mmCIF file of N, CA and C in Angstrom:
data_model
loop_
_atom_site.group_PDB
_atom_site.id
_atom_site.type_symbol
_atom_site.label_atom_id
_atom_site.label_comp_id
_atom_site.label_asym_id
_atom_site.label_seq_id
_atom_site.Cartn_x
_atom_site.Cartn_y
_atom_site.Cartn_z
ATOM 1 N N MET A 256 20.633 31.837 32.029
ATOM 2 C CA MET A 256 20.837 30.483 32.034
ATOM 3 C C MET A 256 19.630 29.839 31.144
ATOM 4 N N VAL A 257 18.548 30.552 31.156
ATOM 5 C CA VAL A 257 17.353 30.154 30.346
ATOM 6 C C VAL A 257 17.018 31.284 29.253
ATOM 7 N N ASP A 258 16.751 30.950 28.183
ATOM 8 C CA ASP A 258 16.353 31.892 27.203
ATOM 9 C C ASP A 258 14.840 32.035 27.135
ATOM 10 N N ALA A 259 14.488 33.039 26.198
ATOM 11 C CA ALA A 259 13.137 33.617 26.300
ATOM 12 C C ALA A 259 11.981 32.322 25.901
ATOM 13 N N GLN A 260 12.483 31.237 25.357
ATOM 14 C CA GLN A 260 11.561 30.146 25.081
ATOM 15 C C GLN A 260 11.510 29.171 26.115
ATOM 16 N N GLY A 261 12.327 29.385 27.202
ATOM 17 C CA GLY A 261 12.401 28.309 28.286
ATOM 18 C C GLY A 261 13.482 27.143 28.121
ATOM 19 N N TYR A 262 14.252 27.271 27.146
ATOM 20 C CA TYR A 262 15.233 26.339 26.918
ATOM 21 C C TYR A 262 16.629 26.679 27.694
ATOM 22 N N LYS A 263 17.285 25.755 28.111
ATOM 23 C CA LYS A 263 18.561 26.038 28.820
ATOM 24 C C LYS A 263 19.642 26.524 27.859
ATOM 25 N N THR A 264 20.487 27.556 28.324
ATOM 26 C CA THR A 264 21.513 28.046 27.403
ATOM 27 C C THR A 264 22.676 27.250 27.622
ATOM 28 N N ASP A 265 23.864 27.538 26.792
ATOM 29 C CA ASP A 265 25.224 26.895 26.969
ATOM 30 C C ASP A 265 25.710 27.576 28.124
ATOM 31 N N ALA A 266 25.345 28.637 28.798
ATOM 32 C CA ALA A 266 25.982 29.095 29.971
ATOM 33 C C ALA A 266 25.461 28.491 31.317
ATOM 34 N N ALA A 267 24.459 27.714 31.108
ATOM 35 C CA ALA A 267 23.735 27.048 32.225
ATOM 36 C C ALA A 267 24.737 26.021 32.787
ATOM 37 N N PRO A 268 25.034 26.004 34.160
ATOM 38 C CA PRO A 268 26.050 24.867 34.808
ATOM 39 C C PRO A 268 25.339 23.535 34.636
ATOM 40 N N GLU A 269 26.120 22.609 34.749
ATOM 41 C CA GLU A 269 25.722 21.165 34.593
ATOM 42 C C GLU A 269 24.733 20.848 35.787
ATOM 43 N N GLY A 270 23.655 20.041 35.422
ATOM 44 C CA GLY A 270 22.632 19.840 36.497
ATOM 45 C C GLY A 270 21.705 20.925 36.950
ATOM 46 N N TRP A 271 21.672 22.118 36.018
ATOM 47 C CA TRP A 271 20.927 23.167 36.271
ATOM 48 C C TRP A 271 19.337 22.686 36.145
ATOM 49 N N PRO A 272 18.626 22.827 37.277
ATOM 50 C CA PRO A 272 17.308 22.178 37.296
ATOM 51 C C PRO A 272 16.143 23.077 36.611
ATOM 52 N N PHE A 273 16.428 24.259 36.194
ATOM 53 C CA PHE A 273 15.379 25.121 35.523
ATOM 54 C C PHE A 273 15.498 25.092 34.158
ATOM 55 N N GLY A 274 14.427 25.211 33.343
ATOM 56 C CA GLY A 274 14.364 25.281 31.925
ATOM 57 C C GLY A 274 14.490 23.806 31.223
ATOM 58 N N MET A 275 14.085 23.772 29.967
ATOM 59 C CA MET A 275 13.977 22.494 29.161
ATOM 60 C C MET A 275 15.292 22.313 28.347
ATOM 61 N N GLU A 276 15.742 21.076 28.152
ATOM 62 C CA GLU A 276 16.731 20.753 27.300
ATOM 63 C C GLU A 276 16.309 21.182 25.949
ATOM 64 N N PRO A 277 17.157 21.958 25.079
ATOM 65 C CA PRO A 277 16.850 22.322 23.868
ATOM 66 C C PRO A 277 16.785 21.138 22.848
ATOM 67 N N PRO A 278 15.886 21.301 21.885
ATOM 68 C CA PRO A 278 15.550 20.130 21.060
ATOM 69 C C PRO A 278 16.853 19.819 20.219
ATOM 70 N N ALA A 279 17.031 18.409 19.847
ATOM 71 C CA ALA A 279 18.110 18.019 19.104
ATOM 72 C C ALA A 279 18.053 18.503 17.637
ATOM 73 N N ALA A 280 18.986 18.696 16.997
ATOM 74 C CA ALA A 280 19.185 19.180 15.583
ATOM 75 C C ALA A 280 18.295 18.334 14.732
ATOM 76 N N PRO A 281 17.587 18.869 13.823
ATOM 77 C CA PRO A 281 16.728 17.821 12.859
ATOM 78 C C PRO A 281 17.892 17.110 12.032
ATOM 79 N N ALA A 282 17.360 15.844 11.816
ATOM 80 C CA ALA A 282 18.086 14.930 10.968
ATOM 81 C C ALA A 282 18.201 15.518 9.505
ATOM 82 N N PRO A 283 19.398 15.243 8.775
ATOM 83 C CA PRO A 283 19.446 15.716 7.426
ATOM 84 C C PRO A 283 18.492 14.985 6.589
ATOM 85 N N PRO A 284 17.936 15.710 5.493
ATOM 86 C CA PRO A 284 16.790 14.984 4.731
ATOM 87 C C PRO A 284 17.492 13.926 3.955
ATOM 88 N N GLU A 285 16.731 12.865 3.745
ATOM 89 C CA GLU A 285 17.020 11.794 2.907
ATOM 90 C C GLU A 285 17.098 12.031 1.467
ATOM 91 N N ASP A 286 17.988 11.324 0.717
ATOM 92 C CA ASP A 286 17.983 11.439 -0.779
ATOM 93 C C ASP A 286 16.759 10.675 -1.490
ATOM 94 N N LEU A 287 15.853 11.257 -1.824
ATOM 95 C CA LEU A 287 14.633 10.634 -2.257
ATOM 96 C C LEU A 287 14.626 10.667 -3.837
ATOM 97 N N SER A 288 15.775 11.072 -4.608
ATOM 98 C CA SER A 288 15.585 11.149 -5.960
ATOM 99 C C SER A 288 15.531 9.970 -6.804
ATOM 100 N N SER A 289 15.716 8.814 -6.203
ATOM 101 C CA SER A 289 15.773 7.466 -6.822
ATOM 102 C C SER A 289 14.400 6.841 -6.412
ATOM 103 N N LEU A 290 13.560 7.378 -5.603
ATOM 104 C CA LEU A 290 12.379 6.749 -4.962
ATOM 105 C C LEU A 290 11.167 7.066 -5.745
ATOM 106 N N MET A 291 10.354 6.181 -6.104
ATOM 107 C CA MET A 291 9.188 6.408 -6.970
ATOM 108 C C MET A 291 8.131 6.906 -5.949
ATOM 109 N N PRO A 292 7.101 7.656 -6.381
ATOM 110 C CA PRO A 292 5.993 8.126 -5.614
ATOM 111 C C PRO A 292 5.191 7.012 -4.822
ATOM 112 N N LEU A 293 5.045 6.001 -5.423
ATOM 113 C CA LEU A 293 4.365 4.881 -4.857
ATOM 114 C C LEU A 293 5.279 4.304 -3.557
ATOM 115 N N ASP A 294 6.448 4.166 -3.918
ATOM 116 C CA ASP A 294 7.269 3.538 -3.050
ATOM 117 C C ASP A 294 7.369 4.446 -1.637
ATOM 118 N N TYR A 295 7.332 5.719 -1.867
ATOM 119 C CA TYR A 295 7.311 6.770 -0.815
ATOM 120 C C TYR A 295 6.239 6.764 -0.089
ATOM 121 N N LEU A 296 4.972 6.592 -0.814
ATOM 122 C CA LEU A 296 3.831 6.392 0.029
ATOM 123 C C LEU A 296 3.665 5.196 0.901
ATOM 124 N N LEU A 297 4.098 4.030 0.162
ATOM 125 C CA LEU A 297 4.323 2.735 1.136
ATOM 126 C C LEU A 297 5.164 2.843 2.184
ATOM 127 N N GLN A 298 6.358 3.507 2.001
ATOM 128 C CA GLN A 298 7.184 3.741 3.055
ATOM 129 C C GLN A 298 6.566 4.521 4.437
ATOM 130 N N VAL A 299 5.882 5.569 3.876
ATOM 131 C CA VAL A 299 5.163 6.479 5.020
ATOM 132 C C VAL A 299 4.339 5.606 5.664
ATOM 133 N N MET A 300 3.373 4.769 4.838
ATOM 134 C CA MET A 300 2.483 4.075 5.323
ATOM 135 C C MET A 300 2.788 2.959 6.433
ATOM 136 N N ARG A 301 4.120 2.306 6.091
ATOM 137 C CA ARG A 301 4.651 1.231 7.003
ATOM 138 C C ARG A 301 5.386 1.803 8.123
ATOM 139 N N ASN A 302 5.590 3.186 8.284
ATOM 140 C CA ASN A 302 6.602 3.553 9.199
ATOM 141 C C ASN A 302 5.621 3.818 10.652
ATOM 142 N N PRO A 303 5.967 3.111 11.576
ATOM 143 C CA PRO A 303 5.089 3.183 12.838
ATOM 144 C C PRO A 303 5.358 4.617 13.646
ATOM 145 N N GLU A 304 6.523 5.168 13.204
ATOM 146 C CA GLU A 304 6.790 6.546 13.980
ATOM 147 C C GLU A 304 6.033 7.599 13.367
ATOM 148 N N GLU A 305 5.364 7.534 12.256
ATOM 149 C CA GLU A 305 4.779 8.522 11.632
ATOM 150 C C GLU A 305 3.285 8.775 12.232
ATOM 151 N N ASP A 306 2.779 10.045 12.074
ATOM 152 C CA ASP A 306 1.609 10.369 12.565
ATOM 153 C C ASP A 306 0.416 9.359 11.971
ATOM 154 N N LYS A 307 -0.571 8.920 12.750
ATOM 155 C CA LYS A 307 -1.569 8.074 12.168
ATOM 156 C C LYS A 307 -2.406 8.649 11.104
ATOM 157 N N ALA A 308 -2.845 10.070 11.168
ATOM 158 C CA ALA A 308 -3.552 10.441 10.033
ATOM 159 C C ALA A 308 -2.628 10.614 8.735
ATOM 160 N N ARG A 309 -1.331 10.848 8.806
ATOM 161 C CA ARG A 309 -0.526 10.863 7.725
ATOM 162 C C ARG A 309 -0.362 9.482 7.121
ATOM 163 N N ARG A 310 -0.158 8.366 8.060
ATOM 164 C CA ARG A 310 -0.162 7.079 7.558
ATOM 165 C C ARG A 310 -1.415 6.686 6.762
ATOM 166 N N MET A 311 -2.514 7.095 7.341
ATOM 167 C CA MET A 311 -3.809 6.830 6.699
ATOM 168 C C MET A 311 -4.019 7.238 5.273
ATOM 169 N N THR A 312 -3.518 8.639 5.311
ATOM 170 C CA THR A 312 -3.598 9.385 3.899
ATOM 171 C C THR A 312 -2.837 8.709 2.929
ATOM 172 N N ALA A 313 -1.561 8.262 3.285
ATOM 173 C CA ALA A 313 -0.752 7.642 2.466
ATOM 174 C C ALA A 313 -1.281 6.173 2.105
ATOM 175 N N ALA A 314 -1.930 5.684 2.806
ATOM 176 C CA ALA A 314 -2.448 4.294 2.495
ATOM 177 C C ALA A 314 -3.714 4.485 1.492
ATOM 178 N N THR A 315 -4.396 5.521 1.691
ATOM 179 C CA THR A 315 -5.455 5.868 0.798
ATOM 180 C C THR A 315 -5.206 6.177 -0.506
ATOM 181 N N ILE A 316 -4.156 6.957 -0.552
ATOM 182 C CA ILE A 316 -3.566 7.399 -1.934
ATOM 183 C C ILE A 316 -3.024 6.126 -2.591
ATOM 184 N N ALA A 317 -2.288 5.349 -2.001
ATOM 185 C CA ALA A 317 -1.494 4.147 -2.435
ATOM 186 C C ALA A 317 -2.415 2.998 -2.888
ATOM 187 N N ALA A 318 -3.629 2.858 -2.281
ATOM 188 C CA ALA A 318 -4.450 1.684 -2.409
ATOM 189 C C ALA A 318 -4.878 1.382 -3.774
ATOM 190 N N PRO A 319 -5.292 2.411 -4.581
ATOM 191 C CA PRO A 319 -5.833 2.090 -6.009
ATOM 192 C C PRO A 319 -4.717 1.446 -6.824
ATOM 193 N N TYR A 320 -3.580 1.721 -6.476
ATOM 194 C CA TYR A 320 -2.319 1.365 -7.325
ATOM 195 C C TYR A 320 -1.632 -0.013 -6.972
ATOM 196 N N VAL A 321 -2.079 -0.282 -5.730
ATOM 197 C CA VAL A 321 -1.782 -1.776 -5.232
ATOM 198 C C VAL A 321 -2.841 -2.806 -5.572
ATOM 199 N N HIS A 322 -4.008 -2.362 -5.119
ATOM 200 C CA HIS A 322 -5.097 -3.391 -5.157
ATOM 201 C C HIS A 322 -6.292 -2.707 -5.980
ATOM 202 N N PRO A 323 -6.467 -3.428 -7.185
ATOM 203 C CA PRO A 323 -7.591 -3.025 -8.065
ATOM 204 C C PRO A 323 -8.950 -3.173 -7.389
ATOM 205 N N LYS A 324 -9.971 -2.498 -7.833
ATOM 206 C CA LYS A 324 -11.365 -2.587 -7.337
ATOM 207 C C LYS A 324 -11.864 -4.091 -7.769
ATOM 208 N N LYS A 325 -12.663 -4.427 -6.728
ATOM 209 C CA LYS A 325 -13.168 -5.879 -6.924
ATOM 210 C C LYS A 325 -14.189 -5.780 -7.942
ATOM 211 N N GLY A 326 -13.973 -6.734 -8.918
ATOM 212 C CA GLY A 326 -15.176 -6.586 -9.972
ATOM 213 C C GLY A 326 -14.864 -5.857 -11.187
ATOM 214 N N GLU A 327 -13.627 -5.059 -11.111
ATOM 215 C CA GLU A 327 -13.227 -4.211 -12.108
ATOM 216 C C GLU A 327 -12.559 -4.959 -13.350
ATOM 217 N N VAL A 328 -13.288 -5.068 -14.451
ATOM 218 C CA VAL A 328 -12.861 -5.782 -15.511
ATOM 219 C C VAL A 328 -12.802 -5.066 -16.716
ATOM 220 N N SER A 329 -11.666 -5.354 -17.574
ATOM 221 C CA SER A 329 -11.233 -4.483 -18.690
ATOM 222 C C SER A 329 -12.495 -4.842 -19.913
ATOM 223 N N LYS A 330 -12.652 -3.970 -20.761
ATOM 224 C CA LYS A 330 -13.656 -4.043 -21.928
ATOM 225 C C LYS A 330 -13.361 -5.273 -22.671
ATOM 226 N N LYS A 331 -12.138 -5.649 -22.977
ATOM 227 C CA LYS A 331 -11.777 -6.709 -23.555
ATOM 228 C C LYS A 331 -12.292 -8.134 -22.827
ATOM 229 N N ALA A 332 -12.013 -8.157 -21.534
ATOM 230 C CA ALA A 332 -12.444 -9.278 -20.904
ATOM 231 C C ALA A 332 -13.890 -9.406 -20.884
ATOM 232 N N GLU A 333 -14.629 -8.249 -20.712
ATOM 233 C CA GLU A 333 -16.185 -8.198 -20.717
ATOM 234 C C GLU A 333 -16.545 -8.845 -22.030
ATOM 235 N N ALA A 334 -15.970 -8.312 -23.101
ATOM 236 C CA ALA A 334 -16.380 -8.752 -24.534
ATOM 237 C C ALA A 334 -16.247 -10.392 -24.725
ATOM 238 N N ALA A 335 -15.013 -10.827 -24.090
ATOM 239 C CA ALA A 335 -14.813 -12.327 -24.183
ATOM 240 C C ALA A 335 -15.798 -13.116 -23.309
ATOM 241 N N ASP A 336 -16.165 -12.575 -22.247
ATOM 242 C CA ASP A 336 -17.187 -13.208 -21.345
ATOM 243 C C ASP A 336 -18.646 -13.198 -22.048
ATOM 244 N N ALA A 337 -18.875 -12.210 -22.537
ATOM 245 C CA ALA A 337 -20.237 -11.994 -23.338
ATOM 246 C C ALA A 337 -20.312 -12.997 -24.502
ATOM 247 N N ALA A 338 -19.284 -13.151 -25.229
ATOM 248 C CA ALA A 338 -19.144 -14.024 -26.445
ATOM 249 C C ALA A 338 -19.150 -15.558 -25.974
ATOM 250 N N LYS A 339 -18.519 -15.817 -24.636
ATOM 251 C CA LYS A 339 -18.733 -17.161 -24.217
ATOM 252 C C LYS A 339 -20.157 -17.414 -23.838
ATOM 253 N N ALA A 340 -20.860 -16.486 -23.197
ATOM 254 C CA ALA A 340 -22.139 -16.786 -22.621
ATOM 255 C C ALA A 340 -23.121 -16.915 -23.910
ATOM 256 N N ALA A 341 -22.870 -16.064 -24.992
ATOM 257 C CA ALA A 341 -23.759 -16.260 -26.114
ATOM 258 C C ALA A 341 -23.562 -17.609 -26.920
ATOM 259 N N ALA A 342 -22.389 -17.916 -27.075
ATOM 260 C CA ALA A 342 -21.946 -19.150 -27.783
ATOM 261 C C ALA A 342 -22.512 -20.462 -26.993
ATOM 262 N N GLY A 343 -22.347 -20.478 -25.638
ATOM 263 C CA GLY A 343 -22.948 -21.525 -24.842
ATOM 264 C C GLY A 343 -24.408 -21.686 -24.636
ATOM 265 N N SER A 344 -25.147 -20.582 -24.927
ATOM 266 C CA SER A 344 -26.599 -20.676 -24.636
ATOM 267 C C SER A 344 -27.469 -21.219 -25.857
ATOM 268 N N SER A 345 -26.938 -21.106 -27.046
ATOM 269 C CA SER A 345 -27.773 -21.318 -28.114
ATOM 270 C C SER A 345 -27.846 -22.888 -28.466
ATOM 271 N N LYS A 346 -28.727 -23.310 -29.299
ATOM 272 C CA LYS A 346 -29.026 -24.459 -29.665
ATOM 273 C C LYS A 346 -27.799 -25.155 -30.461
ATOM 274 N N TYR A 347 -27.203 -24.224 -31.097
ATOM 275 C CA TYR A 347 -25.942 -24.574 -32.108
ATOM 276 C C TYR A 347 -24.554 -24.491 -31.474
ATOM 277 N N ALA A 348 -24.603 -24.558 -29.929
ATOM 278 C CA ALA A 348 -23.334 -24.377 -29.194
ATOM 279 C C ALA A 348 -22.737 -25.787 -29.346
ATOM 280 N N THR A 349 -21.301 -25.676 -29.350
ATOM 281 C CA THR A 349 -20.581 -26.964 -29.299
ATOM 282 C C THR A 349 -20.764 -27.767 -27.949
ATOM 283 N N ARG A 350 -20.930 -28.881 -28.128
ATOM 284 C CA ARG A 350 -21.079 -29.564 -26.852
ATOM 285 C C ARG A 350 -19.786 -30.561 -26.571
ATOM 286 N N ARG A 351 -19.603 -31.091 -25.255
ATOM 287 C CA ARG A 351 -18.611 -31.948 -24.974
ATOM 288 C C ARG A 351 -18.989 -33.244 -25.709
ATOM 289 N N GLY A 352 -17.881 -34.146 -25.966
ATOM 290 C CA GLY A 352 -18.219 -35.497 -26.387
ATOM 291 C C GLY A 352 -18.483 -36.398 -25.212
ATOM 292 N N PRO A 353 -18.975 -37.549 -25.699
ATOM 293 C CA PRO A 353 -19.394 -38.511 -24.683
ATOM 294 C C PRO A 353 -18.155 -39.181 -23.745
ATOM 295 N N GLN A 354 -18.213 -39.262 -22.564
ATOM 296 C CA GLN A 354 -17.409 -39.965 -21.693
ATOM 297 C C GLN A 354 -17.154 -41.401 -21.929
ATOM 298 N N LEU A 355 -15.975 -41.796 -22.276
ATOM 299 C CA LEU A 355 -15.919 -43.321 -22.387
ATOM 300 C C LEU A 355 -15.349 -43.946 -21.198
ATOM 301 N N ALA A 356 -16.112 -44.893 -20.812
ATOM 302 C CA ALA A 356 -15.905 -45.730 -19.415
ATOM 303 C C ALA A 356 -16.378 -47.129 -19.760
ATOM 304 N N ALA A 357 -15.534 -48.159 -19.170
ATOM 305 C CA ALA A 357 -15.838 -49.535 -19.209
ATOM 306 C C ALA A 357 -17.026 -49.820 -18.430
ATOM 307 N N ALA A 358 -17.419 -51.011 -18.384
ATOM 308 C CA ALA A 358 -18.656 -51.414 -17.569
ATOM 309 C C ALA A 358 -18.157 -51.380 -16.021
ATOM 310 N N GLY A 359 -16.982 -51.501 -15.702
ATOM 311 C CA GLY A 359 -16.618 -51.566 -14.211
ATOM 312 C C GLY A 359 -16.363 -50.159 -13.658
ATOM 313 N N GLY A 360 -16.563 -49.053 -14.679
ATOM 314 C CA GLY A 360 -16.342 -47.670 -14.158
ATOM 315 C C GLY A 360 -14.799 -47.313 -14.261
ATOM 316 N N LYS A 361 -13.985 -48.250 -14.890
ATOM 317 C CA LYS A 361 -12.505 -48.012 -15.142
ATOM 318 C C LYS A 361 -12.604 -47.252 -16.416
ATOM 319 N N ARG A 362 -11.318 -46.297 -16.601
ATOM 320 C CA ARG A 362 -11.146 -45.534 -17.772
ATOM 321 C C ARG A 362 -10.686 -46.453 -18.977
ATOM 322 N N VAL A 363 -11.108 -46.207 -20.152
ATOM 323 C CA VAL A 363 -10.673 -46.978 -21.204
ATOM 324 C C VAL A 363 -9.505 -46.097 -21.768
ATOM 325 N N PRO A 364 -8.448 -46.603 -22.286
ATOM 326 C CA PRO A 364 -7.471 -45.790 -22.809
ATOM 327 C C PRO A 364 -7.665 -45.502 -24.243
#
């Protein structure tokens, strides 16, 4: 009525108090062929039924692809910022024109 692993067999009568119920058959695997790796990692990370360590690992791997590092700037943007800083700090830099306003503080068209 109970097999070597302690599970109830099919021959056990209904309501047999000894042994454990056999585990349910595993679900068939999902079709993941159209899923991108990042999508799969995000799916694992957001699944509350997954193990916490597995969810944390998925989040750690996916984070650089979703959130860039703070302060990470491309070389082109760095060069543009350097050019702006150099142009604005010399005595030959272009300056803003005068603000035109009437005596009462109203704008002049």
